JSON list of C-alpha atoms in Angstrom, two decimals:
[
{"chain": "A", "resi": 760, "resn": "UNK", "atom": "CA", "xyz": [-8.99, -18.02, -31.84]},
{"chain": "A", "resi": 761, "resn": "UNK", "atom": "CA", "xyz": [-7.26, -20.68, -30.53]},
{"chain": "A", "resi": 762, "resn": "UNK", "atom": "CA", "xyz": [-3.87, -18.71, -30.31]},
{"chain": "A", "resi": 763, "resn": "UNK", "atom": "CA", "xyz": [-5.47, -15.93, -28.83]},
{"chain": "A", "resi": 764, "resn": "UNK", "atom": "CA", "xyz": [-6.32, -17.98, -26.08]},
{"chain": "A", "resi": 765, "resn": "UNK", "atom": "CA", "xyz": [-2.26, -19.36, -25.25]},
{"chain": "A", "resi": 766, "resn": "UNK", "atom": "CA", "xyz": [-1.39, -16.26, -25.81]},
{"chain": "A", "resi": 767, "resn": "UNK", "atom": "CA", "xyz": [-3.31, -15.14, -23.24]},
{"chain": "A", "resi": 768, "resn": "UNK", "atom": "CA", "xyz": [-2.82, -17.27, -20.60]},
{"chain": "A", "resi": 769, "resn": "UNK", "atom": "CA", "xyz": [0.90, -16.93, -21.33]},
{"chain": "A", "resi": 770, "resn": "UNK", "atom": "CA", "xyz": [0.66, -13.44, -20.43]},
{"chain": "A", "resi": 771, "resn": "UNK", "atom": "CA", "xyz": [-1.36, -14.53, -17.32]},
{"chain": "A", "resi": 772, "resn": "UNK", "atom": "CA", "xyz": [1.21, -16.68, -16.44]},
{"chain": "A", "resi": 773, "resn": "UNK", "atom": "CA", "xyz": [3.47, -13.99, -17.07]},
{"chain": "A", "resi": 774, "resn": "UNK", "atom": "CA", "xyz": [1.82, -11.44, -14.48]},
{"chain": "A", "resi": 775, "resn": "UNK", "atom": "CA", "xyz": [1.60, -14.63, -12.12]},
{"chain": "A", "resi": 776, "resn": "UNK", "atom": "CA", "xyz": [5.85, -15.24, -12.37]},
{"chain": "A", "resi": 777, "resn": "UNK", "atom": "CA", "xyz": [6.40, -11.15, -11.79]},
{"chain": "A", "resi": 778, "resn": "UNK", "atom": "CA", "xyz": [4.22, -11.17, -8.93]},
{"chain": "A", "resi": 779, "resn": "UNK", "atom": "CA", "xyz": [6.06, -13.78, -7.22]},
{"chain": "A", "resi": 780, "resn": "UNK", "atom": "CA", "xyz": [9.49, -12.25, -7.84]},
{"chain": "A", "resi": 781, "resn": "UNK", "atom": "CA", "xyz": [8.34, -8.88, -6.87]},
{"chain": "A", "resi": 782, "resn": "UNK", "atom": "CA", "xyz": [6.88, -10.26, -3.50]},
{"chain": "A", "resi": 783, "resn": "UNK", "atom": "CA", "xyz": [9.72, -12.38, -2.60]},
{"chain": "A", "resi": 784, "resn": "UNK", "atom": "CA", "xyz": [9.15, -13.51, 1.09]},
{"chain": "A", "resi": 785, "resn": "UNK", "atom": "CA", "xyz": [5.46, -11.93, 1.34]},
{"chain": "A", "resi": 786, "resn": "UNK", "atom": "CA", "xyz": [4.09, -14.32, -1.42]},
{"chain": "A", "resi": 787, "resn": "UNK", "atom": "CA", "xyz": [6.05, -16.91, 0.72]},
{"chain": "A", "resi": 788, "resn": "UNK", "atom": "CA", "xyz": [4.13, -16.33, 4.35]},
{"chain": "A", "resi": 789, "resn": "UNK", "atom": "CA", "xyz": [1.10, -17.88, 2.42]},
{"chain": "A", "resi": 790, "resn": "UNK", "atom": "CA", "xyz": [2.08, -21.19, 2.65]},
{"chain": "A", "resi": 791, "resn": "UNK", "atom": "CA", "xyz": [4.50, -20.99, 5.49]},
{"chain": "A", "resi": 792, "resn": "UNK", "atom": "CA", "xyz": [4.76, -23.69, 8.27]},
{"chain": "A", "resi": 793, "resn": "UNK", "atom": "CA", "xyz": [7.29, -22.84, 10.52]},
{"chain": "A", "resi": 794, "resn": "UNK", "atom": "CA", "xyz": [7.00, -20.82, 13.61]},
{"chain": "A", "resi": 795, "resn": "UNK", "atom": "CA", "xyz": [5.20, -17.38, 13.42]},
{"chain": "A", "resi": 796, "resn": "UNK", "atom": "CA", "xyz": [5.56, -14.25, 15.84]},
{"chain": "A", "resi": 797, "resn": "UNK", "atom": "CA", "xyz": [3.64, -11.27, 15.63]},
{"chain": "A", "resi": 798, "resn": "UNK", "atom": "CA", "xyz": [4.16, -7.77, 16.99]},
{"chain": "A", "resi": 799, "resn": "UNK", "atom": "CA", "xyz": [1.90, -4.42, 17.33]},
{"chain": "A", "resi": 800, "resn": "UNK", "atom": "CA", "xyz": [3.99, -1.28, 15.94]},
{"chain": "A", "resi": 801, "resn": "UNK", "atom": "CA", "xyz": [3.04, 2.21, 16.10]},
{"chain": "A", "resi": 802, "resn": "UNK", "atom": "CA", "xyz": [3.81, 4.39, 13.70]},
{"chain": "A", "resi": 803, "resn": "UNK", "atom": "CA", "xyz": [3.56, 8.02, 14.79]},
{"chain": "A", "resi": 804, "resn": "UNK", "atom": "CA", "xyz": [5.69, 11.27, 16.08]},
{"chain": "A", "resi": 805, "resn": "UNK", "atom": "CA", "xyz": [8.49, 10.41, 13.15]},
{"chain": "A", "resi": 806, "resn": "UNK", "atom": "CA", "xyz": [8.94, 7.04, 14.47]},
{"chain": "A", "resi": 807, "resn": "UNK", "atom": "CA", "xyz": [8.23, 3.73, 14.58]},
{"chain": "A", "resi": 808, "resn": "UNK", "atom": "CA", "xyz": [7.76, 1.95, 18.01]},
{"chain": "A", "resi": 809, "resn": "UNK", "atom": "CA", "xyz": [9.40, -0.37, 18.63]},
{"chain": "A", "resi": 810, "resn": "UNK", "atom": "CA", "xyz": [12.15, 0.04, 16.27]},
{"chain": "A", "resi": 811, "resn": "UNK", "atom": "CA", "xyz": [13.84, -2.81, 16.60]},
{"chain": "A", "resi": 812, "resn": "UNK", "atom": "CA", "xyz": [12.54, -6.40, 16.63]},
{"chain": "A", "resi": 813, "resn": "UNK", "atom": "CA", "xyz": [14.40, -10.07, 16.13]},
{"chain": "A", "resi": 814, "resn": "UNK", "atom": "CA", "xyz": [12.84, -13.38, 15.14]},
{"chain": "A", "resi": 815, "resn": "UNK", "atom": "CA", "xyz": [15.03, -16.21, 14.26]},
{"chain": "A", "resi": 816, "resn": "UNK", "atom": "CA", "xyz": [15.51, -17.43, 10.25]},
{"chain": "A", "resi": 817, "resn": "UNK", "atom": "CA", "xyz": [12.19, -18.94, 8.82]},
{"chain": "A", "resi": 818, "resn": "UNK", "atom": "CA", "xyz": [10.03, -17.20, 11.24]},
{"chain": "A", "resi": 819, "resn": "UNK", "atom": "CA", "xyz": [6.94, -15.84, 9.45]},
{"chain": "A", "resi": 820, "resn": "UNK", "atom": "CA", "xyz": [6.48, -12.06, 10.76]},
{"chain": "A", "resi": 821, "resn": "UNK", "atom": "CA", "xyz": [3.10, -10.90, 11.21]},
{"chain": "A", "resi": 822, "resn": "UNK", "atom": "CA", "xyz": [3.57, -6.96, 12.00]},
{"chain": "A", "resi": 823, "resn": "UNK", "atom": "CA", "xyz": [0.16, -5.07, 13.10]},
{"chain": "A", "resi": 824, "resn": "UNK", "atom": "CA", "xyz": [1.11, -1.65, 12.40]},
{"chain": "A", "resi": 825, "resn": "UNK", "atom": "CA", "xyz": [-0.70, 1.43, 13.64]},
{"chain": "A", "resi": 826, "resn": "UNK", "atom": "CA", "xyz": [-0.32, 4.43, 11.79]},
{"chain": "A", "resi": 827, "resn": "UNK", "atom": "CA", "xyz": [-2.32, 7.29, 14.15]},
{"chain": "A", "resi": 828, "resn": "UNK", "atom": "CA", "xyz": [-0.86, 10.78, 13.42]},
{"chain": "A", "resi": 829, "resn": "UNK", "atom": "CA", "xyz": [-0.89, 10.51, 9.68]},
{"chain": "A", "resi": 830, "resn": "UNK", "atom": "CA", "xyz": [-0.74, 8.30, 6.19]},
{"chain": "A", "resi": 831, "resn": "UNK", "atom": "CA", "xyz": [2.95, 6.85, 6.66]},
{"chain": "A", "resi": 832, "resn": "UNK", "atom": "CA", "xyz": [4.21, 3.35, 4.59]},
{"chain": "A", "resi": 833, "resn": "UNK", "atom": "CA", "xyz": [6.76, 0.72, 5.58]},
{"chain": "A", "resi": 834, "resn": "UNK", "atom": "CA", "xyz": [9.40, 0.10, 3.34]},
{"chain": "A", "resi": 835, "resn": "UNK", "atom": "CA", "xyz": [11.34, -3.22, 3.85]},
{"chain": "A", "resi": 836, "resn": "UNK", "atom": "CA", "xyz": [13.65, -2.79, 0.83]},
{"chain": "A", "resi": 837, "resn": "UNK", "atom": "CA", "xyz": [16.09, -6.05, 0.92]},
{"chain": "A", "resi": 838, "resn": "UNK", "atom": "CA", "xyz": [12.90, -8.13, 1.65]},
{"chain": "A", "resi": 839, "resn": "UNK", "atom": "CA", "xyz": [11.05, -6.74, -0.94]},
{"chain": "A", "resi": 840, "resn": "UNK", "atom": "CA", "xyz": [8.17, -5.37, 1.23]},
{"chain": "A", "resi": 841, "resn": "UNK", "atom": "CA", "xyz": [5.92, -2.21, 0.81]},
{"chain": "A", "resi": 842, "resn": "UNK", "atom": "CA", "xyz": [3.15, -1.10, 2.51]},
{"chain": "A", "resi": 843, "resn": "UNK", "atom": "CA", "xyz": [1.10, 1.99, 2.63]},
{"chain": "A", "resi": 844, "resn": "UNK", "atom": "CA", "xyz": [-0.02, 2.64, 6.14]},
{"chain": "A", "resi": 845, "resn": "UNK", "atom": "CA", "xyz": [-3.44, 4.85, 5.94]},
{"chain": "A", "resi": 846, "resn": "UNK", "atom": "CA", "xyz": [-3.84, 6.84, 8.79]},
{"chain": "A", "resi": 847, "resn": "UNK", "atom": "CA", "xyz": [-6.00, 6.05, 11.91]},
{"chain": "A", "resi": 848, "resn": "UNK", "atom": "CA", "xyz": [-5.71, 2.81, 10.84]},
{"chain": "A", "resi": 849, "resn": "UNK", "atom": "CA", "xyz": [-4.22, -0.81, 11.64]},
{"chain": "A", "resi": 850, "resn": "UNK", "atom": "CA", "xyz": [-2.25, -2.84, 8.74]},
{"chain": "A", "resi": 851, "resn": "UNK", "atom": "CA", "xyz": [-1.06, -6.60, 8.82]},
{"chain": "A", "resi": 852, "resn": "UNK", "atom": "CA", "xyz": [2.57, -6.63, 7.66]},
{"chain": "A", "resi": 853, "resn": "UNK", "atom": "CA", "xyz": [3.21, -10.04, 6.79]},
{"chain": "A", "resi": 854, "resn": "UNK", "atom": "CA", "xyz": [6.69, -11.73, 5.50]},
{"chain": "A", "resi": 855, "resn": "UNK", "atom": "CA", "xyz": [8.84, -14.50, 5.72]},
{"chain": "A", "resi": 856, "resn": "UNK", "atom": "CA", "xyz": [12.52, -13.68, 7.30]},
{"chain": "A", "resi": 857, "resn": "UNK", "atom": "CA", "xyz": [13.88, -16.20, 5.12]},
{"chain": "A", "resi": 858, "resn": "UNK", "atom": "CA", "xyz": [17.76, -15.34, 5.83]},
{"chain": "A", "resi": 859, "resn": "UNK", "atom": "CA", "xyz": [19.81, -14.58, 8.71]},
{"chain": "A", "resi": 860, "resn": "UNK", "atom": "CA", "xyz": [21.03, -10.86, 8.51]},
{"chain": "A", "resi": 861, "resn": "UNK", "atom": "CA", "xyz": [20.46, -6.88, 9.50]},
{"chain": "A", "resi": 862, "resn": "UNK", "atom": "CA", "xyz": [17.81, -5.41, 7.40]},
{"chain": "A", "resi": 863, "resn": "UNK", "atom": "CA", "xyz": [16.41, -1.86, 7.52]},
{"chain": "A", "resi": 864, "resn": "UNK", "atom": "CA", "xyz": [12.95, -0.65, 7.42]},
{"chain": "A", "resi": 865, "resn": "UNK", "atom": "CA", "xyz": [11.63, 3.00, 7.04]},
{"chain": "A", "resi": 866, "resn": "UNK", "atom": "CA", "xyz": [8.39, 5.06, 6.07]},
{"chain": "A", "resi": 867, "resn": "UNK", "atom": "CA", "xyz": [8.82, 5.75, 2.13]},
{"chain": "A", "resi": 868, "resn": "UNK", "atom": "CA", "xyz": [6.37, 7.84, 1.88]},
{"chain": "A", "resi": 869, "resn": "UNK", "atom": "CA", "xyz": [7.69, 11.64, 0.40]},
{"chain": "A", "resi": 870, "resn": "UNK", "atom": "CA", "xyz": [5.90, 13.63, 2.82]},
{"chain": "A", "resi": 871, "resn": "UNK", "atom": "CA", "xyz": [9.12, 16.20, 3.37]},
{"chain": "A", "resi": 872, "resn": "UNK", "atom": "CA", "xyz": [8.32, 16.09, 7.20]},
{"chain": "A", "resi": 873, "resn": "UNK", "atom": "CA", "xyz": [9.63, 13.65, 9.51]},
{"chain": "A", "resi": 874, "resn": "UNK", "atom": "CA", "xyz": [9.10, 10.76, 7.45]},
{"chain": "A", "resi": 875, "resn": "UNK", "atom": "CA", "xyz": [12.79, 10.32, 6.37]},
{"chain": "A", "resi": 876, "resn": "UNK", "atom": "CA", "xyz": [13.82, 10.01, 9.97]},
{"chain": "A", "resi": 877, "resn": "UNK", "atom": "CA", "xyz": [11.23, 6.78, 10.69]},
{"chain": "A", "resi": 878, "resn": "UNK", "atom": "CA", "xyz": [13.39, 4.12, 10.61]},
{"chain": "A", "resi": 879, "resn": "UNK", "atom": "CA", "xyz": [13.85, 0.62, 12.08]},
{"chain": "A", "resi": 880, "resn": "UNK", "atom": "CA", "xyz": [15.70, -2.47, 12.13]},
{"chain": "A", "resi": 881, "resn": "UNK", "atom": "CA", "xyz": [15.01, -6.38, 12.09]},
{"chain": "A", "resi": 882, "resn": "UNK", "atom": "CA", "xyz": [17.84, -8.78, 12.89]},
{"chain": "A", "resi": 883, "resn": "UNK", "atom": "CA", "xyz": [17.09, -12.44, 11.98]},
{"chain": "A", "resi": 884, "resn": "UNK", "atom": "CA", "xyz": [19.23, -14.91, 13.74]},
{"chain": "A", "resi": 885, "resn": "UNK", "atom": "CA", "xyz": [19.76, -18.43, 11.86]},
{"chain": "A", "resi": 886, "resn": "UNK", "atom": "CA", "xyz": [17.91, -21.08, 13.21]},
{"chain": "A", "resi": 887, "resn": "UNK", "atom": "CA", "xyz": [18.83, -22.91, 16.45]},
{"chain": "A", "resi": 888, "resn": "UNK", "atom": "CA", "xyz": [18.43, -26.83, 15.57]},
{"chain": "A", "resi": 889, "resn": "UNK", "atom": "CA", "xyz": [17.37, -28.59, 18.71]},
{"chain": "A", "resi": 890, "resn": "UNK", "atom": "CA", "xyz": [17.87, -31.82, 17.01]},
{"chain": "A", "resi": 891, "resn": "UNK", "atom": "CA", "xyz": [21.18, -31.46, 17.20]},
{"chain": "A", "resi": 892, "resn": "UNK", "atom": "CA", "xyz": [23.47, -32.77, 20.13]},
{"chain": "A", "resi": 893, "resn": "UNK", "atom": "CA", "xyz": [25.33, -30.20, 22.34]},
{"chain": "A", "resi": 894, "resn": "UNK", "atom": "CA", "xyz": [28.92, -30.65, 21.74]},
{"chain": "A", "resi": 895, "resn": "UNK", "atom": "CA", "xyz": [29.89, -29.95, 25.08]},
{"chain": "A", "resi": 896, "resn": "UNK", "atom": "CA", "xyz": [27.36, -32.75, 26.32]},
{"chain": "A", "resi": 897, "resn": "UNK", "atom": "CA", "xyz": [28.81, -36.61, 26.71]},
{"chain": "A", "resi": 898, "resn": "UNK", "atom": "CA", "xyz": [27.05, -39.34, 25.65]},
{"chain": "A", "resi": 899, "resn": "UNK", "atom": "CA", "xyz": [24.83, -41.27, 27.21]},
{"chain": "A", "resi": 900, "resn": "UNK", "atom": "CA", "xyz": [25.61, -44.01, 28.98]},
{"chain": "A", "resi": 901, "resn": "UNK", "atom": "CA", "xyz": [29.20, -42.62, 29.76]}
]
């Protein structure tokens, strides 16, 4: 009985581990700190509006996406993100951009359409720190 039991919650621990690896920076935006911006996208016509959005590294995105001419998802591939977008309605899209760098997003869903053409981009810029001096700037004092 006893066994049964560790072996159990080792393969609940198990499931826990493979969640977190498969989520990457969503399971991260739970317990994020750092600055957060949030944007309304509509997904409709083949596209996603806007398609292009930038936040700086560390930012927790919060994307509100619309879907309103039919069931569409948003695929964030390199940031391990995947969302079905039911139609008519509004989804939170919520991840960490955790590194500086181009990523693509689309609409994975295989509807033969115009969903291969919905595509979009986030850039994340690395973060500014305004702790540190400007090296153009002379002392104080001087």
């Amino acid at each position: 009985m006893n066994t049964h039991r560790r072996l159990r919650g080792l393969g609940i621990g198990l499931v826990g581990i493979t969640a977190l690896a498969l989520l990457g920076p969503a399971a991260l935006a739970e317990d994020h700190d750092g600055p957060v911006k949030e944007f309304k996208v509509l997904a409709r016509n083949w596209s996603f509006t806007p398609d292009r959005i930038t936040v700086e590294e560390g930012t927790k995105v919060i994307l509100k996406v619309e879907s309103l001419d039919a069931p569409h998802s948003f695929v964030l591939k390199k940031l391990r993100v995947k969302v079905p977008l039911p139609q008519d309605k509004t989804t939170e899209v919520v991840f960490v951009a955790s590194k500086p760098g181009t990523y693509r997003w689309y609409c994975g869903r295989p509807c033969g359409n115009g969903c291969p053409k919905m595509k979009g981009e986030l850039t994340v810029l690395p973060r500014v720190d305004d702790a540190a001096p400007d090296e153009d700037q002379a002392p104080a004092g001087s």
